[in-house]
mmCIF file of C-alpha atoms and ligand atoms in Angstrom:
data_model
loop_
_atom_site.group_PDB
_atom_site.id
_atom_site.type_symbol
_atom_site.label_atom_id
_atom_site.label_comp_id
_atom_site.label_asym_id
_atom_site.label_seq_id
_atom_site.Cartn_x
_atom_site.Cartn_y
_atom_site.Cartn_z
ATOM 1 C CA MET M 20 -41.751 69.936 -21.550
ATOM 2 C CA LEU M 21 -41.929 69.431 -17.830
ATOM 3 C CA SER M 22 -40.588 72.338 -15.804
ATOM 4 C CA SER M 23 -40.404 73.203 -12.196
ATOM 5 C CA VAL M 24 -41.041 76.716 -10.981
ATOM 6 C CA GLN M 25 -38.078 78.923 -10.637
ATOM 7 C CA GLU M 26 -38.973 81.784 -12.943
ATOM 8 C CA ILE M 27 -41.262 84.014 -11.005
ATOM 9 C CA ASP M 28 -42.818 87.286 -12.046
ATOM 10 C CA GLN M 29 -43.619 90.175 -9.738
ATOM 11 C CA HIS M 30 -46.902 89.648 -7.957
ATOM 12 C CA LYS M 31 -48.216 92.548 -5.953
ATOM 13 C CA SER M 32 -50.739 91.988 -3.253
ATOM 14 C CA LEU M 33 -53.887 93.832 -4.154
ATOM 15 C CA MET M 34 -55.580 93.402 -0.795
ATOM 16 C CA LYS M 35 -55.952 96.796 0.811
ATOM 17 C CA ILE M 36 -56.678 98.023 4.314
ATOM 18 C CA GLY M 37 -57.943 101.574 4.843
ATOM 19 C CA ILE M 38 -56.722 103.381 7.972
ATOM 20 C CA ILE M 39 -59.302 105.596 9.667
ATOM 21 C CA GLY M 40 -59.480 107.371 13.010
ATOM 22 C CA LEU M 41 -60.200 110.652 14.716
ATOM 23 C CA PRO M 42 -57.952 113.597 13.854
ATOM 24 C CA ALA M 43 -54.428 113.317 15.269
ATOM 25 C CA SER M 44 -54.958 109.795 16.614
ATOM 26 C CA GLY M 45 -51.686 108.735 14.987
ATOM 27 C CA LYS M 46 -52.972 107.223 11.729
ATOM 28 C CA THR M 47 -50.068 108.450 9.636
ATOM 29 C CA THR M 48 -47.546 107.581 12.364
ATOM 30 C CA ILE M 49 -48.878 103.999 12.463
ATOM 31 C CA PHE M 50 -49.052 103.892 8.661
ATOM 32 C CA ASN M 51 -45.366 104.868 8.554
ATOM 33 C CA SER M 52 -44.425 102.101 10.977
ATOM 34 C CA LEU M 53 -46.498 99.462 9.156
ATOM 35 C CA THR M 54 -45.100 100.333 5.751
ATOM 36 C CA ARG M 55 -41.695 101.751 6.725
ATOM 37 C CA GLY M 56 -42.902 104.955 5.120
ATOM 38 C CA LYS M 57 -42.011 108.573 5.637
ATOM 39 C CA ALA M 58 -45.330 110.350 5.153
ATOM 40 C CA ASP M 59 -45.740 113.697 6.951
ATOM 41 C CA THR M 60 -47.337 113.545 10.363
ATOM 42 C CA GLY M 61 -48.606 116.398 12.452
ATOM 43 C CA GLY M 62 -52.296 115.810 12.955
ATOM 44 C CA PHE M 63 -55.388 117.804 12.203
ATOM 45 C CA GLY M 64 -55.430 117.561 8.469
ATOM 46 C CA SER M 65 -51.728 117.021 7.945
ATOM 47 C CA GLY M 66 -51.196 115.459 4.556
ATOM 48 C CA ARG M 67 -54.077 116.381 2.302
ATOM 49 C CA SER M 68 -53.955 113.279 0.135
ATOM 50 C CA ALA M 69 -54.070 109.601 1.060
ATOM 51 C CA ASN M 70 -50.809 107.719 1.585
ATOM 52 C CA VAL M 71 -50.499 104.256 0.099
ATOM 53 C CA GLY M 72 -47.825 101.775 1.145
ATOM 54 C CA VAL M 73 -47.039 98.098 1.416
ATOM 55 C CA ALA M 74 -46.207 96.124 4.577
ATOM 56 C CA HIS M 75 -44.346 92.836 4.585
ATOM 57 C CA VAL M 76 -46.159 90.182 6.613
ATOM 58 C CA PRO M 77 -43.706 88.896 9.227
ATOM 59 C CA ASP M 78 -43.522 85.116 8.873
ATOM 60 C CA GLU M 79 -41.148 83.037 10.941
ATOM 61 C CA ARG M 80 -41.642 80.092 8.593
ATOM 62 C CA VAL M 81 -40.145 82.103 5.741
ATOM 63 C CA ASP M 82 -37.157 83.064 7.900
ATOM 64 C CA ILE M 83 -36.508 79.472 8.962
ATOM 65 C CA LEU M 84 -36.865 78.069 5.434
ATOM 66 C CA THR M 85 -34.549 80.758 4.062
ATOM 67 C CA LYS M 86 -31.842 79.537 6.442
ATOM 68 C CA MET M 87 -32.473 75.840 5.732
ATOM 69 C CA PHE M 88 -32.315 76.320 1.955
ATOM 70 C CA LYS M 89 -29.615 79.005 2.108
ATOM 71 C CA SER M 90 -31.821 81.062 -0.196
ATOM 72 C CA LYS M 91 -30.288 84.155 -1.777
ATOM 73 C CA LYS M 92 -33.568 86.076 -1.494
ATOM 74 C CA THR M 93 -36.392 86.154 1.020
ATOM 75 C CA ILE M 94 -39.773 87.512 -0.009
ATOM 76 C CA TYR M 95 -42.688 87.930 2.376
ATOM 77 C CA ALA M 96 -46.410 88.219 1.678
ATOM 78 C CA GLU M 97 -47.702 91.777 1.520
ATOM 79 C CA VAL M 98 -50.615 93.876 2.674
ATOM 80 C CA THR M 99 -51.332 97.318 1.238
ATOM 81 C CA TYR M 100 -52.379 100.096 3.607
ATOM 82 C CA VAL M 101 -54.140 103.301 2.633
ATOM 83 C CA ASP M 102 -53.788 106.078 5.194
ATOM 84 C CA LEU M 103 -56.753 108.373 4.768
ATOM 85 C CA PRO M 104 -56.228 112.116 4.800
ATOM 86 C CA GLY M 105 -56.979 113.754 8.147
ATOM 87 C CA SER M 106 -60.464 115.143 8.583
ATOM 88 C CA THR M 107 -60.674 118.562 10.157
ATOM 89 C CA SER M 108 -64.379 118.316 10.966
ATOM 90 C CA GLY M 109 -64.254 114.945 12.706
ATOM 91 C CA ASP M 110 -66.549 113.453 10.038
ATOM 92 C CA LEU M 111 -64.443 110.442 9.088
ATOM 93 C CA PHE M 112 -66.451 109.584 6.026
ATOM 94 C CA GLU M 113 -66.732 112.907 4.260
ATOM 95 C CA GLY M 114 -66.100 113.263 0.519
ATOM 96 C CA GLU M 115 -62.784 111.837 -0.514
ATOM 97 C CA ALA M 116 -62.558 109.404 2.397
ATOM 98 C CA MET M 117 -65.587 107.455 1.213
ATOM 99 C CA ALA M 118 -64.156 107.216 -2.309
ATOM 100 C CA HIS M 119 -60.987 105.636 -0.855
ATOM 101 C CA LEU M 120 -62.889 103.308 1.429
ATOM 102 C CA GLN M 121 -64.854 101.920 -1.497
ATOM 103 C CA GLN M 122 -61.559 100.457 -2.730
ATOM 104 C CA VAL M 123 -60.483 98.685 0.462
ATOM 105 C CA ASP M 124 -61.051 95.149 1.752
ATOM 106 C CA ALA M 125 -60.922 95.937 5.472
ATOM 107 C CA ILE M 126 -60.706 98.903 7.832
ATOM 108 C CA LEU M 127 -58.107 99.626 10.499
ATOM 109 C CA HIS M 128 -59.252 102.086 13.133
ATOM 110 C CA VAL M 129 -56.407 103.844 14.936
ATOM 111 C CA ALA M 130 -57.682 104.781 18.394
ATOM 112 C CA ARG M 131 -55.614 107.212 20.446
ATOM 113 C CA GLY M 132 -54.407 105.879 23.750
ATOM 114 C CA PHE M 133 -51.407 108.181 24.233
ATOM 115 C CA GLU M 134 -51.454 111.258 26.427
ATOM 116 C CA ASP M 135 -49.588 114.229 25.027
ATOM 117 C CA GLY M 136 -50.480 117.770 25.983
ATOM 118 C CA SER M 137 -48.937 119.131 22.809
ATOM 119 C CA VAL M 138 -51.300 117.083 20.615
ATOM 120 C CA PRO M 139 -54.885 118.251 21.182
ATOM 121 C CA HIS M 140 -57.734 115.703 21.097
ATOM 122 C CA LEU M 141 -60.915 116.560 19.226
ATOM 123 C CA GLU M 142 -63.013 115.515 22.235
ATOM 124 C CA GLY M 143 -60.804 117.319 24.748
ATOM 125 C CA SER M 144 -59.609 114.182 26.546
ATOM 126 C CA VAL M 145 -58.008 110.835 25.788
ATOM 127 C CA ASP M 146 -60.484 107.938 26.101
ATOM 128 C CA TYR M 147 -60.021 105.158 23.585
ATOM 129 C CA LYS M 148 -63.116 103.250 24.706
ATOM 130 C CA ARG M 149 -65.285 106.260 23.935
ATOM 131 C CA ASP M 150 -63.526 106.754 20.583
ATOM 132 C CA ILE M 151 -63.922 103.115 19.535
ATOM 133 C CA GLU M 152 -67.622 103.331 20.289
ATOM 134 C CA LYS M 153 -67.913 106.611 18.432
ATOM 135 C CA VAL M 154 -66.193 105.256 15.320
ATOM 136 C CA SER M 155 -68.255 102.030 15.381
ATOM 137 C CA PHE M 156 -71.356 104.188 15.613
ATOM 138 C CA ASP M 157 -70.168 106.459 12.793
ATOM 139 C CA ILE M 158 -69.653 103.401 10.573
ATOM 140 C CA LEU M 159 -73.242 102.271 11.220
ATOM 141 C CA PHE M 160 -74.506 105.793 10.729
ATOM 142 C CA ALA M 161 -72.669 106.121 7.406
ATOM 143 C CA ASP M 162 -74.355 102.908 6.211
ATOM 144 C CA ILE M 163 -77.776 104.103 7.337
ATOM 145 C CA ALA M 164 -77.214 107.249 5.268
ATOM 146 C CA LEU M 165 -75.948 105.229 2.288
ATOM 147 C CA LEU M 166 -79.045 103.025 2.366
ATOM 148 C CA GLU M 167 -81.248 106.088 2.789
ATOM 149 C CA ARG M 168 -79.862 107.595 -0.418
ATOM 150 C CA ARG M 169 -80.226 104.299 -2.261
ATOM 151 C CA ILE M 170 -83.852 103.941 -1.147
ATOM 152 C CA GLU M 171 -84.634 107.520 -2.189
ATOM 153 C CA ARG M 172 -83.121 106.955 -5.614
ATOM 154 C CA LEU M 173 -85.044 103.712 -6.117
ATOM 155 C CA GLU M 174 -88.301 105.304 -4.992
ATOM 156 C CA LYS M 175 -87.808 108.176 -7.394
ATOM 157 C CA GLY M 176 -87.226 105.727 -10.228
ATOM 158 C CA LEU M 177 -90.302 103.598 -9.493
ATOM 159 C CA PRO M 178 -92.818 105.471 -11.689
ATOM 160 C CA LYS M 179 -90.447 105.227 -14.656
ATOM 161 C CA LEU M 180 -90.278 101.432 -14.464
ATOM 162 C CA LYS M 181 -92.373 99.033 -16.524
ATOM 163 C CA VAL M 182 -95.191 97.465 -14.511
ATOM 164 C CA ALA M 183 -93.475 94.078 -14.583
ATOM 165 C CA GLU M 184 -90.290 95.513 -13.008
ATOM 166 C CA ARG M 185 -92.058 97.640 -10.447
ATOM 167 C CA ASP M 186 -93.003 94.773 -8.149
ATOM 168 C CA GLU M 187 -89.420 93.595 -7.906
ATOM 169 C CA ALA M 188 -88.110 97.116 -7.265
ATOM 170 C CA ALA M 189 -90.757 97.699 -4.589
ATOM 171 C CA LYS M 190 -89.678 94.479 -2.895
ATOM 172 C CA ASN M 191 -86.040 95.608 -2.982
ATOM 173 C CA ILE M 192 -87.001 98.917 -1.399
ATOM 174 C CA GLU M 193 -88.884 97.101 1.333
ATOM 175 C CA THR M 194 -85.857 94.864 1.989
ATOM 176 C CA LEU M 195 -83.504 97.845 2.089
ATOM 177 C CA LYS M 196 -85.773 99.606 4.589
ATOM 178 C CA ARG M 197 -85.746 96.519 6.777
ATOM 179 C CA LEU M 198 -81.943 96.333 6.584
ATOM 180 C CA GLN M 199 -81.740 100.003 7.465
ATOM 181 C CA GLY M 200 -83.922 99.348 10.510
ATOM 182 C CA ASP M 201 -81.609 96.513 11.552
ATOM 183 C CA LEU M 202 -78.575 98.807 11.348
ATOM 184 C CA GLU M 203 -80.385 101.197 13.648
ATOM 185 C CA THR M 204 -80.442 98.459 16.294
ATOM 186 C CA GLY M 205 -76.632 98.624 16.247
ATOM 187 C CA ILE M 206 -75.667 95.477 14.354
ATOM 188 C CA PRO M 207 -73.143 95.992 11.540
ATOM 189 C CA PHE M 208 -73.451 93.923 8.353
ATOM 190 C CA ARG M 209 -70.266 92.030 9.150
ATOM 191 C CA ASP M 210 -72.008 90.532 12.191
ATOM 192 C CA ARG M 211 -75.039 89.110 10.454
ATOM 193 C CA ASP M 212 -75.959 86.623 7.787
ATOM 194 C CA LEU M 213 -77.962 87.981 4.921
ATOM 195 C CA GLU M 214 -80.885 86.188 3.276
ATOM 196 C CA PRO M 215 -80.471 85.790 -0.511
ATOM 197 C CA ALA M 216 -83.091 88.538 -1.091
ATOM 198 C CA GLU M 217 -81.167 90.861 1.220
ATOM 199 C CA THR M 218 -77.856 90.127 -0.487
ATOM 200 C CA LYS M 219 -79.487 90.900 -3.807
ATOM 201 C CA ALA M 220 -81.072 94.127 -2.567
ATOM 202 C CA ILE M 221 -77.737 95.571 -1.392
ATOM 203 C CA SER M 222 -75.594 93.975 -4.083
ATOM 204 C CA ASP M 223 -74.878 97.271 -5.793
ATOM 205 C CA THR M 224 -74.718 99.410 -2.674
ATOM 206 C CA PHE M 225 -71.341 99.849 -1.013
ATOM 207 C CA THR M 226 -71.606 99.374 2.745
ATOM 208 C CA LEU M 227 -68.867 100.168 5.229
ATOM 209 C CA SER M 228 -70.095 97.986 8.068
ATOM 210 C CA SER M 229 -69.706 94.838 5.977
ATOM 211 C CA LEU M 230 -65.927 95.315 5.905
ATOM 212 C CA PRO M 231 -63.840 93.495 8.514
ATOM 213 C CA LEU M 232 -62.682 95.913 11.217
ATOM 214 C CA LEU M 233 -59.456 96.053 13.197
ATOM 215 C CA VAL M 234 -58.461 98.420 15.964
ATOM 216 C CA ALA M 235 -54.901 99.592 16.578
ATOM 217 C CA LEU M 236 -54.721 101.113 20.027
ATOM 218 C CA ASN M 237 -51.978 103.724 19.738
ATOM 219 C CA ILE M 238 -50.430 103.712 23.192
ATOM 220 C CA GLY M 239 -47.929 106.131 24.686
ATOM 221 C CA GLU M 240 -44.302 105.239 25.380
ATOM 222 C CA ASP M 241 -45.041 105.189 29.131
ATOM 223 C CA ASP M 242 -47.518 102.379 28.544
ATOM 224 C CA ILE M 243 -45.253 100.039 26.586
ATOM 225 C CA ALA M 244 -44.567 98.001 29.710
ATOM 226 C CA ASN M 245 -48.350 97.492 30.093
ATOM 227 C CA THR M 246 -48.938 96.406 26.492
ATOM 228 C CA ALA M 247 -50.225 92.931 27.386
ATOM 229 C CA GLU M 248 -52.633 94.299 29.984
ATOM 230 C CA LEU M 249 -53.904 97.016 27.642
ATOM 231 C CA GLU M 250 -54.380 94.470 24.890
ATOM 232 C CA GLN M 251 -56.377 92.309 27.278
ATOM 233 C CA GLN M 252 -58.626 95.279 28.098
ATOM 234 C CA LEU M 253 -58.986 96.014 24.409
ATOM 235 C CA ALA M 254 -59.913 92.370 23.694
ATOM 236 C CA GLU M 255 -62.600 92.528 26.393
ATOM 237 C CA LEU M 256 -64.019 95.693 24.886
ATOM 238 C CA LEU M 257 -64.080 94.178 21.398
ATOM 239 C CA ASP M 258 -65.284 90.766 22.534
ATOM 240 C CA GLY M 259 -68.281 89.514 20.573
ATOM 241 C CA LYS M 260 -67.991 92.309 18.066
ATOM 242 C CA SER M 261 -65.877 90.395 15.532
ATOM 243 C CA ILE M 262 -63.256 93.118 15.677
ATOM 244 C CA GLY M 263 -59.585 92.264 16.055
ATOM 245 C CA GLY M 264 -57.259 94.526 17.990
ATOM 246 C CA ALA M 265 -53.678 95.105 19.012
ATOM 247 C CA ALA M 266 -51.890 97.717 21.104
ATOM 248 C CA ILE M 267 -48.987 99.426 19.426
ATOM 249 C CA CYS M 268 -46.868 102.419 20.305
ATOM 250 C CA GLY M 269 -46.931 104.373 17.060
ATOM 251 C CA SER M 270 -44.257 106.901 17.913
ATOM 252 C CA LEU M 271 -41.752 104.266 19.061
ATOM 253 C CA GLU M 272 -42.468 101.924 16.147
ATOM 254 C CA ALA M 273 -42.119 104.764 13.647
ATOM 255 C CA GLU M 274 -38.776 105.651 15.204
ATOM 256 C CA LEU M 275 -37.569 102.029 15.125
ATOM 257 C CA VAL M 276 -38.452 101.378 11.503
ATOM 258 C CA GLY M 277 -36.607 104.555 10.532
ATOM 259 C CA MET M 278 -33.342 103.033 11.782
ATOM 260 C CA GLU M 279 -30.812 100.838 10.026
ATOM 261 C CA ALA M 280 -31.823 97.156 10.250
ATOM 262 C CA GLU M 281 -29.052 96.275 12.702
ATOM 263 C CA GLU M 282 -29.739 99.181 14.999
ATOM 264 C CA GLU M 283 -33.467 98.401 14.912
ATOM 265 C CA ALA M 284 -32.852 94.764 15.871
ATOM 266 C CA GLU M 285 -30.586 95.851 18.730
ATOM 267 C CA MET M 286 -33.142 98.319 20.054
ATOM 268 C CA ARG M 287 -35.965 95.777 19.828
ATOM 269 C CA ALA M 288 -33.911 93.199 21.693
ATOM 270 C CA GLY M 289 -33.178 95.832 24.353
ATOM 271 C CA LEU M 290 -36.882 96.570 24.759
ATOM 272 C CA ASP M 291 -37.567 92.925 25.527
ATOM 273 C CA ALA M 292 -41.217 93.532 24.697
ATOM 274 C CA GLY M 293 -41.831 90.163 23.030
ATOM 275 C CA GLU M 294 -43.312 90.204 19.571
ATOM 276 C CA PRO M 295 -43.780 93.833 18.550
ATOM 277 C CA GLY M 296 -47.385 95.081 18.364
ATOM 278 C CA LEU M 297 -46.482 96.141 14.862
ATOM 279 C CA TYR M 298 -46.037 92.521 13.781
ATOM 280 C CA ARG M 299 -49.241 91.436 15.496
ATOM 281 C CA MET M 300 -51.071 94.212 13.677
ATOM 282 C CA ILE M 301 -49.807 93.173 10.245
ATOM 283 C CA LYS M 302 -50.542 89.506 10.922
ATOM 284 C CA LEU M 303 -54.054 90.390 12.100
ATOM 285 C CA SER M 304 -54.530 92.476 8.966
ATOM 286 C CA TYR M 305 -53.596 89.506 6.822
ATOM 287 C CA LYS M 306 -55.964 87.268 8.755
ATOM 288 C CA VAL M 307 -59.017 89.514 8.505
ATOM 289 C CA LEU M 308 -58.501 89.733 4.770
ATOM 290 C CA GLY M 309 -59.223 85.995 4.611
ATOM 291 C CA LEU M 310 -55.837 85.113 3.181
ATOM 292 C CA ASN M 311 -53.543 82.113 3.384
ATOM 293 C CA SER M 312 -49.863 81.907 2.551
ATOM 294 C CA PHE M 313 -48.264 79.095 0.658
ATOM 295 C CA LEU M 314 -44.506 78.853 0.432
ATOM 296 C CA THR M 315 -41.974 78.171 -2.262
ATOM 297 C CA VAL M 316 -38.408 77.273 -1.377
ATOM 298 C CA GLY M 317 -35.083 77.000 -3.126
ATOM 299 C CA GLU M 318 -31.552 78.283 -3.371
ATOM 300 C CA ASP M 319 -32.659 81.322 -5.348
ATOM 301 C CA GLU M 320 -35.421 82.387 -3.035
ATOM 302 C CA THR M 321 -37.806 81.444 -0.292
ATOM 303 C CA ARG M 322 -41.091 83.166 -0.660
ATOM 304 C CA ALA M 323 -44.574 83.444 0.830
ATOM 305 C CA TRP M 324 -47.399 83.844 -1.665
ATOM 306 C CA THR M 325 -50.918 85.008 -0.990
ATOM 307 C CA VAL M 326 -54.092 83.098 -1.865
ATOM 308 C CA ASP M 327 -57.681 83.319 -0.691
ATOM 309 C CA ILE M 328 -58.612 80.740 1.928
ATOM 310 C CA GLY M 329 -60.052 77.761 0.036
ATOM 311 C CA ALA M 330 -58.098 78.435 -3.182
ATOM 312 C CA LEU M 331 -57.385 75.421 -5.410
ATOM 313 C CA ALA M 332 -53.901 74.374 -6.509
ATOM 314 C CA THR M 333 -54.429 75.770 -10.011
ATOM 315 C CA LYS M 334 -55.364 79.183 -8.591
ATOM 316 C CA ALA M 335 -52.241 79.157 -6.410
ATOM 317 C CA ALA M 336 -50.170 78.299 -9.488
ATOM 318 C CA GLY M 337 -51.723 81.299 -11.243
ATOM 319 C CA VAL M 338 -50.590 83.601 -8.450
ATOM 320 C CA ILE M 339 -47.017 82.772 -9.416
ATOM 321 C CA HIS M 340 -47.529 82.913 -13.165
ATOM 322 C CA SER M 341 -50.481 82.522 -15.519
ATOM 323 C CA ASP M 342 -48.388 80.079 -17.624
ATOM 324 C CA ILE M 343 -48.094 77.736 -14.659
ATOM 325 C CA GLU M 344 -51.855 77.808 -14.131
ATOM 326 C CA ARG M 345 -52.457 77.199 -17.844
ATOM 327 C CA GLY M 346 -49.984 74.323 -18.109
ATOM 328 C CA PHE M 347 -50.674 72.890 -14.637
ATOM 329 C CA ILE M 348 -49.884 69.178 -14.349
ATOM 330 C CA ARG M 349 -49.665 68.614 -10.624
ATOM 331 C CA ALA M 350 -48.381 70.084 -7.386
ATOM 332 C CA GLU M 351 -45.848 68.534 -5.072
ATOM 333 C CA THR M 352 -46.447 69.579 -1.507
ATOM 334 C CA VAL M 353 -45.534 69.087 2.110
ATOM 335 C CA ALA M 354 -47.031 70.971 5.053
ATOM 336 C CA TYR M 355 -44.547 73.355 6.691
ATOM 337 C CA GLN M 356 -44.687 71.663 10.098
ATOM 338 C CA ASP M 357 -44.283 68.186 8.569
ATOM 339 C CA PHE M 358 -41.224 69.390 6.695
ATOM 340 C CA ILE M 359 -39.720 70.869 9.856
ATOM 341 C CA ASP M 360 -40.403 67.625 11.731
ATOM 342 C CA CYS M 361 -38.660 65.649 8.958
ATOM 343 C CA GLY M 362 -35.777 68.062 8.438
ATOM 344 C CA THR M 363 -35.283 67.242 4.731
ATOM 345 C CA MET M 364 -37.429 66.680 1.662
ATOM 346 C CA ALA M 365 -35.978 63.149 1.357
ATOM 347 C CA GLU M 366 -37.187 62.262 4.843
ATOM 348 C CA ALA M 367 -40.596 63.818 4.105
ATOM 349 C CA ARG M 368 -40.799 61.545 1.044
ATOM 350 C CA ASN M 369 -39.810 58.507 3.139
ATOM 351 C CA ARG M 370 -42.554 59.222 5.618
ATOM 352 C CA GLY M 371 -45.131 59.776 2.888
ATOM 353 C CA LEU M 372 -45.653 63.398 3.904
ATOM 354 C CA PHE M 373 -44.412 64.781 0.599
ATOM 355 C CA ARG M 374 -47.505 64.414 -1.572
ATOM 356 C CA GLN M 375 -48.560 64.732 -5.195
ATOM 357 C CA GLU M 376 -51.762 66.727 -5.559
ATOM 358 C CA GLY M 377 -54.012 67.509 -8.531
ATOM 359 C CA ARG M 378 -55.820 70.599 -9.797
ATOM 360 C CA ASP M 379 -58.628 70.426 -7.237
ATOM 361 C CA TYR M 380 -56.410 70.258 -4.168
ATOM 362 C CA VAL M 381 -57.398 72.959 -1.663
ATOM 363 C CA VAL M 382 -54.219 74.785 -0.678
ATOM 364 C CA GLN M 383 -53.617 74.989 3.081
ATOM 365 C CA ASP M 384 -51.861 77.769 4.941
ATOM 366 C CA GLY M 385 -48.171 76.905 5.180
ATOM 367 C CA ASP M 386 -48.072 74.397 2.330
ATOM 368 C CA ILE M 387 -44.655 74.250 0.732
ATOM 369 C CA LEU M 388 -45.507 73.896 -2.939
ATOM 370 C CA ASN M 389 -43.711 73.093 -6.146
ATOM 371 C CA PHE M 390 -45.718 73.115 -9.361
ATOM 372 C CA LEU M 391 -45.083 70.869 -12.318
ATOM 373 C CA PHE M 392 -46.399 72.308 -15.540
ATOM 374 C CA SER M 393 -46.009 72.070 -19.286
ATOM 375 C CA VAL M 394 -45.261 74.997 -21.536
HETATM 376 N N1 GTP E 429 -46.599 111.067 22.249
HETATM 377 C C1 GTP E 429 -47.043 110.463 21.168
HETATM 378 N N2 GTP E 429 -47.353 111.199 20.099
HETATM 379 C C2 GTP E 429 -47.809 110.578 19.010
HETATM 380 C C3 GTP E 429 -47.966 109.154 18.935
HETATM 381 N N3 GTP E 429 -48.453 108.848 17.730
HETATM 382 C C4 GTP E 429 -48.595 110.016 17.059
HETATM 383 N N4 GTP E 429 -48.194 111.060 17.836
HETATM 384 C C5 GTP E 429 -48.178 112.492 17.485
HETATM 385 O O1 GTP E 429 -49.501 112.919 17.238
HETATM 386 C C6 GTP E 429 -49.533 113.859 16.165
HETATM 387 C C7 GTP E 429 -50.483 113.352 15.107
HETATM 388 O O2 GTP E 429 -49.944 112.199 14.520
HETATM 389 P P1 GTP E 429 -50.361 111.744 13.057
HETATM 390 O O3 GTP E 429 -49.765 110.422 12.835
HETATM 391 O O4 GTP E 429 -50.097 112.787 12.055
HETATM 392 O O5 GTP E 429 -51.942 111.616 13.259
HETATM 393 P P2 GTP E 429 -53.073 111.415 12.169
HETATM 394 O O6 GTP E 429 -54.137 110.622 12.814
HETATM 395 O O7 GTP E 429 -52.492 110.905 10.911
HETATM 396 O O8 GTP E 429 -53.561 112.927 11.964
HETATM 397 P P3 GTP E 429 -54.528 113.442 10.790
HETATM 398 O O9 GTP E 429 -54.184 112.670 9.571
HETATM 399 O O10 GTP E 429 -54.195 114.876 10.645
HETATM 400 O O11 GTP E 429 -55.899 113.220 11.306
HETATM 401 C C8 GTP E 429 -48.102 113.981 15.676
HETATM 402 O O12 GTP E 429 -47.551 115.121 16.259
HETATM 403 C C9 GTP E 429 -47.427 112.723 16.187
HETATM 404 O O13 GTP E 429 -46.067 112.915 16.413
HETATM 405 C C10 GTP E 429 -47.620 108.390 20.090
HETATM 406 O O14 GTP E 429 -47.719 107.154 20.119
HETATM 407 N N5 GTP E 429 -47.156 109.100 21.181
HETATM 408 MG MG1 MG E 430 -52.607 111.627 8.918
#
């Protein structure tokens, strides 16, 4: 039987971003705005356990297609955020934090840019440039310590190994020591290519500095008018460090997302601040995770689905349902922009832009897809 996809099961995005930052930098406030959550804020160890929540990835394409197809439902792609519990000592990677970070795919550093006398700063003054440097350094330092422990453990185990295995282990130790030395020069793993021997040597060691890093500069309400300028300064600071950044006013965003949808839209329009930093942050998060969205459309729903960049059509089918992957026959597709230019599927067909693709087709961001499969 040949069927088209309408039956869709729940697919939860499993890609996670861990939120870190100095005490009372606004991590939980920003987490609440990203995920429309209501976790307790307060700073300096407020909230003993991690908060986990999901953000919808704003996508204008999904909004436009929903209108064109008069879809009953609209479903966006998702990113999961994990807001780490506040550290009282200032050591961001103590105990439980590291256990959480081992589960994430990227890190979001919330750097405090807001002045507020009633919220003390660990360092006594507000200076986000200093804090970004400190956290980048702490990430490197945590990796140096992780490698140190790994090397110690391997060295201790050496005498117990068979002679034939000892050579290999000794080589691994040597490689790890070299990598440790490289970290000491200030280059995180995410900024360097590893030789195959290096990849092998650290394959079972978790390293923080290999994770993509984003910075959310948490600005004060007085600075909202200067968002673009502050973001430019932030970009200059992060330039060449493969770190993405956006400026966002945590307290305002948290207040806005706590409102009814209509009231929120009204307030945002009144602010006239262009695309909210919040949206830029979520989109950046999605990008650093190395994800693409493909789209499905119809009267029932218009939806964005998440796949890894480079995923084949069969893999994309499997994101919707394993039965569709198993029974995959072919995919019908048109690129979002081509569809918009044509206005209708019929016109896209006329112009040859509506294509039939096989199992090995590499899905592109913004492909509108319909899968044909047998059951
Ligand atoms: N004025 C102002 N205050 C803020 C802003 N963001 C957060 N705060 C306040 O700063 C305090 C700490 O905020 P949290 O979001 O709890 O900070 P945190 O980084 O999660 O704190 P810990 O988890 O304890 O390290 C709270 O009192 C917030 O209301 C902001 O943009 N402006
Ligand atoms: Mg917190």
